[in-house]
XYZ file of C-alpha atoms in Angstrom:
333
model
C 58.179 83.958 12.926
C 58.113 84.325 8.774
C 59.053 80.940 7.161
C 58.854 77.937 9.748
C 57.690 77.408 13.307
C 61.178 76.749 14.641
C 61.648 80.606 14.643
C 58.913 80.625 17.301
C 61.362 78.701 19.285
C 64.154 81.611 19.505
C 64.232 83.388 22.772
C 66.242 86.621 23.534
C 68.784 85.724 26.178
C 69.055 88.552 29.128
C 69.906 88.042 33.016
C 66.514 88.213 35.013
C 66.217 90.393 37.562
C 66.399 89.664 40.893
C 63.703 87.377 42.329
C 62.235 87.196 38.549
C 60.463 83.871 38.040
C 62.553 81.270 35.655
C 60.700 81.648 32.093
C 60.268 78.343 30.130
C 61.498 78.215 26.701
C 59.248 79.270 24.021
C 57.574 75.954 23.426
C 57.375 74.105 20.055
C 54.996 71.657 19.395
C 56.252 68.503 18.793
C 54.424 67.758 15.726
C 55.911 70.724 13.851
C 52.598 72.835 13.509
C 52.430 76.318 15.222
C 49.061 76.446 17.409
C 47.530 80.120 17.967
C 44.830 80.164 20.966
C 42.441 83.018 20.564
C 41.632 84.448 23.804
C 38.785 87.031 25.603
C 40.220 89.481 28.425
C 37.616 87.388 30.553
C 39.767 84.374 29.886
C 41.162 82.976 33.208
C 44.854 82.938 33.416
C 44.233 78.934 34.483
C 42.910 77.828 31.253
C 46.146 79.375 29.567
C 48.105 77.521 31.696
C 46.100 74.189 31.215
C 46.742 74.359 27.564
C 49.727 75.873 27.705
C 51.610 72.402 26.263
C 49.518 72.233 23.277
C 49.766 76.087 22.030
C 52.769 77.916 20.700
C 50.688 81.750 20.689
C 48.136 83.022 22.542
C 46.331 85.728 20.730
C 44.263 88.073 23.379
C 41.312 90.338 22.259
C 42.525 93.437 23.399
C 41.311 96.656 20.992
C 39.061 97.300 18.940
C 38.454 100.444 16.733
C 36.469 103.319 17.336
C 33.322 104.441 15.120
C 35.265 107.248 13.694
C 38.287 104.777 12.677
C 40.906 107.104 13.363
C 41.765 105.758 17.106
C 41.186 102.865 19.233
C 39.539 101.827 22.404
C 41.698 101.004 25.632
C 42.298 97.685 26.106
C 41.089 95.799 29.177
C 43.820 95.747 32.016
C 43.354 91.886 32.364
C 44.984 91.060 29.059
C 48.709 92.486 30.435
C 48.113 89.467 33.121
C 47.626 86.942 30.366
C 50.353 88.076 28.620
C 52.524 87.677 32.114
C 51.166 84.022 31.710
C 51.674 83.527 28.418
C 55.376 84.342 28.464
C 55.545 82.449 32.241
C 54.587 79.182 29.900
C 57.089 79.925 27.336
C 54.300 81.188 24.709
C 54.262 84.459 22.637
C 51.508 86.276 23.118
C 50.127 88.550 20.262
C 47.995 91.877 20.842
C 44.208 91.383 18.586
C 42.856 94.543 17.174
C 39.533 94.086 15.614
C 36.370 96.021 14.577
C 33.747 94.710 16.503
C 31.261 96.834 18.385
C 29.610 96.269 21.474
C 27.214 99.074 20.587
C 26.238 97.237 17.042
C 26.712 93.483 18.651
C 28.797 92.667 15.470
C 31.680 93.943 13.440
C 31.590 97.735 12.450
C 32.260 97.896 8.822
C 31.748 101.552 8.657
C 34.942 101.802 10.855
C 36.639 99.799 9.229
C 36.217 101.526 5.781
C 37.164 105.228 7.509
C 40.382 103.419 8.854
C 41.176 102.040 5.723
C 40.298 104.692 3.418
C 42.044 107.531 4.690
C 46.084 107.320 4.763
C 46.139 109.697 8.108
C 43.682 107.240 9.752
C 45.847 104.740 8.936
C 49.126 106.341 10.643
C 47.650 106.965 13.362
C 46.426 103.703 14.314
C 49.574 102.129 13.580
C 51.425 104.283 15.699
C 48.687 103.599 18.530
C 49.509 99.969 18.142
C 53.165 99.987 18.208
C 52.991 101.963 21.551
C 50.474 99.379 22.953
C 52.770 96.908 22.173
C 55.600 97.832 23.290
C 54.250 99.085 26.470
C 52.454 95.508 27.041
C 55.413 93.628 25.994
C 53.183 91.953 23.349
C 55.605 90.054 20.987
C 53.007 91.227 17.817
C 49.730 91.900 16.040
C 47.108 89.827 15.308
C 44.531 92.049 12.580
C 41.316 90.721 12.985
C 39.142 93.464 10.791
C 36.340 91.713 9.127
C 33.555 92.733 6.999
C 36.062 94.376 4.328
C 34.747 95.780 1.505
C 36.455 95.227 -1.943
C 37.179 99.336 -2.618
C 39.144 98.883 0.831
C 41.250 96.073 -0.218
C 44.094 98.265 -0.914
C 43.863 100.288 2.376
C 44.085 96.561 4.321
C 47.083 95.955 2.635
C 48.854 98.913 3.197
C 47.544 98.642 7.114
C 49.398 95.933 7.337
C 52.689 97.510 5.525
C 51.855 100.324 8.167
C 52.494 97.976 10.971
C 55.146 96.515 9.740
C 56.985 99.439 9.164
C 56.174 100.549 12.943
C 57.151 97.297 14.998
C 60.227 95.860 15.562
C 61.724 93.210 13.423
C 61.195 90.598 16.114
C 57.423 91.395 16.476
C 55.185 89.149 14.057
C 51.839 89.988 12.296
C 48.922 87.576 11.684
C 45.700 88.374 10.108
C 42.528 86.902 10.248
C 40.638 86.341 6.959
C 37.137 84.832 6.774
C 37.249 81.432 4.425
C 35.838 81.523 0.996
C 35.724 78.531 -1.214
C 36.635 80.242 -4.488
C 39.793 82.164 -4.806
C 38.123 85.053 -6.302
C 35.860 85.505 -3.858
C 38.519 86.124 -0.802
C 39.338 89.668 -3.382
C 35.138 89.740 -3.580
C 35.523 90.062 0.311
C 38.161 92.662 0.866
C 41.123 90.359 1.098
C 43.993 90.620 -1.545
C 45.404 87.523 -0.032
C 48.791 87.069 -1.870
C 49.998 90.981 -1.091
C 48.846 90.503 2.075
C 51.253 86.954 2.535
C 54.320 89.310 1.603
C 53.510 91.284 4.684
C 52.253 89.344 6.960
C 53.804 86.094 9.058
C 50.607 84.200 8.503
C 47.218 84.131 7.029
C 45.171 82.816 9.729
C 42.180 81.496 7.965
C 38.656 81.389 9.919
C 36.994 78.049 8.406
C 34.160 78.277 10.503
C 30.720 79.856 10.504
C 29.774 78.013 7.333
C 26.691 77.382 8.939
C 25.068 79.497 11.828
C 21.534 80.857 13.273
C 20.864 84.087 11.460
C 22.409 83.686 8.430
C 21.815 79.715 7.634
C 19.930 76.892 8.604
C 21.609 73.914 10.758
C 24.854 72.435 9.670
C 28.169 71.891 10.413
C 29.928 74.722 11.919
C 32.690 74.256 9.683
C 32.553 70.896 7.667
C 35.571 69.365 6.497
C 34.494 69.030 2.618
C 34.013 72.777 2.748
C 37.260 73.597 4.903
C 38.971 71.420 2.229
C 37.536 73.548 -0.500
C 38.515 76.793 1.230
C 42.339 76.128 1.887
C 42.588 75.073 -1.349
C 41.419 78.127 -2.780
C 43.484 80.191 -0.591
C 46.343 78.166 -1.669
C 45.968 79.466 -5.374
C 46.680 82.616 -3.992
C 49.396 82.049 -0.810
C 51.936 79.573 0.055
C 51.355 76.988 2.332
C 53.573 78.029 5.448
C 52.040 81.210 5.339
C 48.657 79.648 5.990
C 47.056 78.313 9.727
C 43.979 76.967 9.493
C 41.327 78.540 11.867
C 39.215 75.932 13.423
C 36.375 76.314 15.967
C 35.831 75.635 19.423
C 32.262 75.675 19.922
C 28.655 74.929 18.504
C 25.419 76.229 17.697
C 21.901 75.393 18.711
C 18.786 76.020 16.376
C 15.684 76.573 17.235
C 12.501 75.264 15.145
C 12.080 79.156 14.089
C 15.553 79.565 13.327
C 16.644 81.239 15.604
C 19.410 80.276 18.147
C 22.870 80.531 19.853
C 26.416 79.986 20.303
C 27.296 76.838 22.465
C 30.642 76.080 23.981
C 31.895 72.948 23.982
C 30.552 71.775 27.207
C 27.711 73.303 26.896
C 26.599 71.994 24.065
C 27.161 68.344 24.853
C 25.619 68.965 28.371
C 22.377 70.492 26.716
C 22.222 67.292 24.618
C 22.832 65.061 28.095
C 20.177 66.764 29.278
C 17.263 66.684 26.859
C 18.023 62.904 26.577
C 18.764 62.872 22.791
C 21.478 61.199 21.253
C 24.721 62.690 19.713
C 26.332 61.356 16.511
C 29.411 61.762 14.960
C 29.352 63.003 11.438
C 32.685 61.693 9.900
C 32.008 63.061 6.706
C 31.952 66.582 8.235
C 33.994 65.891 11.048
C 31.896 67.057 13.712
C 29.081 66.417 16.143
C 25.462 66.648 15.582
C 22.070 65.685 17.543
C 18.399 66.936 17.282
C 16.735 67.684 19.955
C 13.233 67.238 21.046
C 11.207 70.393 19.427
C 12.946 69.842 16.226
C 16.116 71.789 17.728
C 19.329 70.798 16.212
C 23.071 71.082 17.227
C 26.424 70.996 15.583
C 29.235 71.392 17.333
C 33.048 71.010 16.688
C 35.518 69.754 19.392
C 38.730 67.868 20.597
C 37.739 65.381 17.784
C 36.861 67.362 15.090
C 40.589 69.412 15.896
C 42.249 66.471 15.277
C 41.082 65.617 12.151
C 41.919 69.688 10.816
C 44.933 69.154 12.649
C 45.836 66.251 10.369
C 44.636 67.859 6.937
C 47.088 71.030 8.164
C 49.892 68.666 8.339
C 49.171 66.706 5.607
C 48.606 70.134 3.482
C 52.193 71.598 4.476
C 50.275 74.620 6.196
C 52.267 76.621 8.712
C 49.753 75.535 11.919
C 46.551 76.274 13.227
C 44.404 78.547 15.142
C 41.311 77.519 17.538
C 38.767 79.989 18.539
C 38.584 80.291 21.638
C 40.764 79.107 24.478
C 37.707 77.902 27.366
C 34.775 77.306 24.859
C 36.920 74.161 23.338
C 37.508 72.491 26.308
C 40.789 71.208 27.466
C 43.359 71.387 23.968
C 46.228 68.221 23.888
């Protein structure tokens, strides 16, 4: 899967066991873009089936770092059903490993630093991931390690190298990177982009959370001008065929006091309708917004937003798109 979407269409041809259901050929989107949909363990298999024709890969949040940085949590058993459904629909399935902590309610930079600063911990975690990939028939690993400290940037490269050494040659490795609007800011955030791109199949640029309650006032989740600038900065460091554009399939509500919450696309629309507010498409930003009674504000990214960013992806010759997340985004395609 290193250089072209065509590789995603390869199947290992083998006789089916007696009674096994036939498997569709791996999906190849008609527009030539790789399309990844992120899923949670709780994502209903019916959602994957519904959106399968618009996808080439399903990436499932399966395991997280333990606080020690020297081990992984046990995957939710429901993730294996999503692997089965993805394969039945002709899709690849990647195991997402992250450092999100339920205990903290956010990403754990200390656990991540404990992993990346220790070659012994890197070996232990890479060994465990390779075992999980084999046991669960996963097609690869997605690395979603966030809040990387700059001093741990070499450790992150060492970690993906350790994964590459342990996984089968046909297994893919992708890595999620927070979007930045300057090339130097990527290193400041712990990402040695050029070195990572030499190891992984794709860098999936999380071009969302430009604004959000708790860290900014109201604004687009990932407005097009900011997305363009962030992609341009990334392309100074990595080739276009190693870059996927991450796209939001959700929105945010800001209350008048600055607090707020995340909204699925359907929930955003319903909230606006219920309050009698008028939704407005902001063409410059490529997102919807509405001012609600009481000074509340909503911004959200939906299918129209996705189409604008998919067009940008094709225009720039990027490898593909990656949408966070299935179900929240509404129907794809």
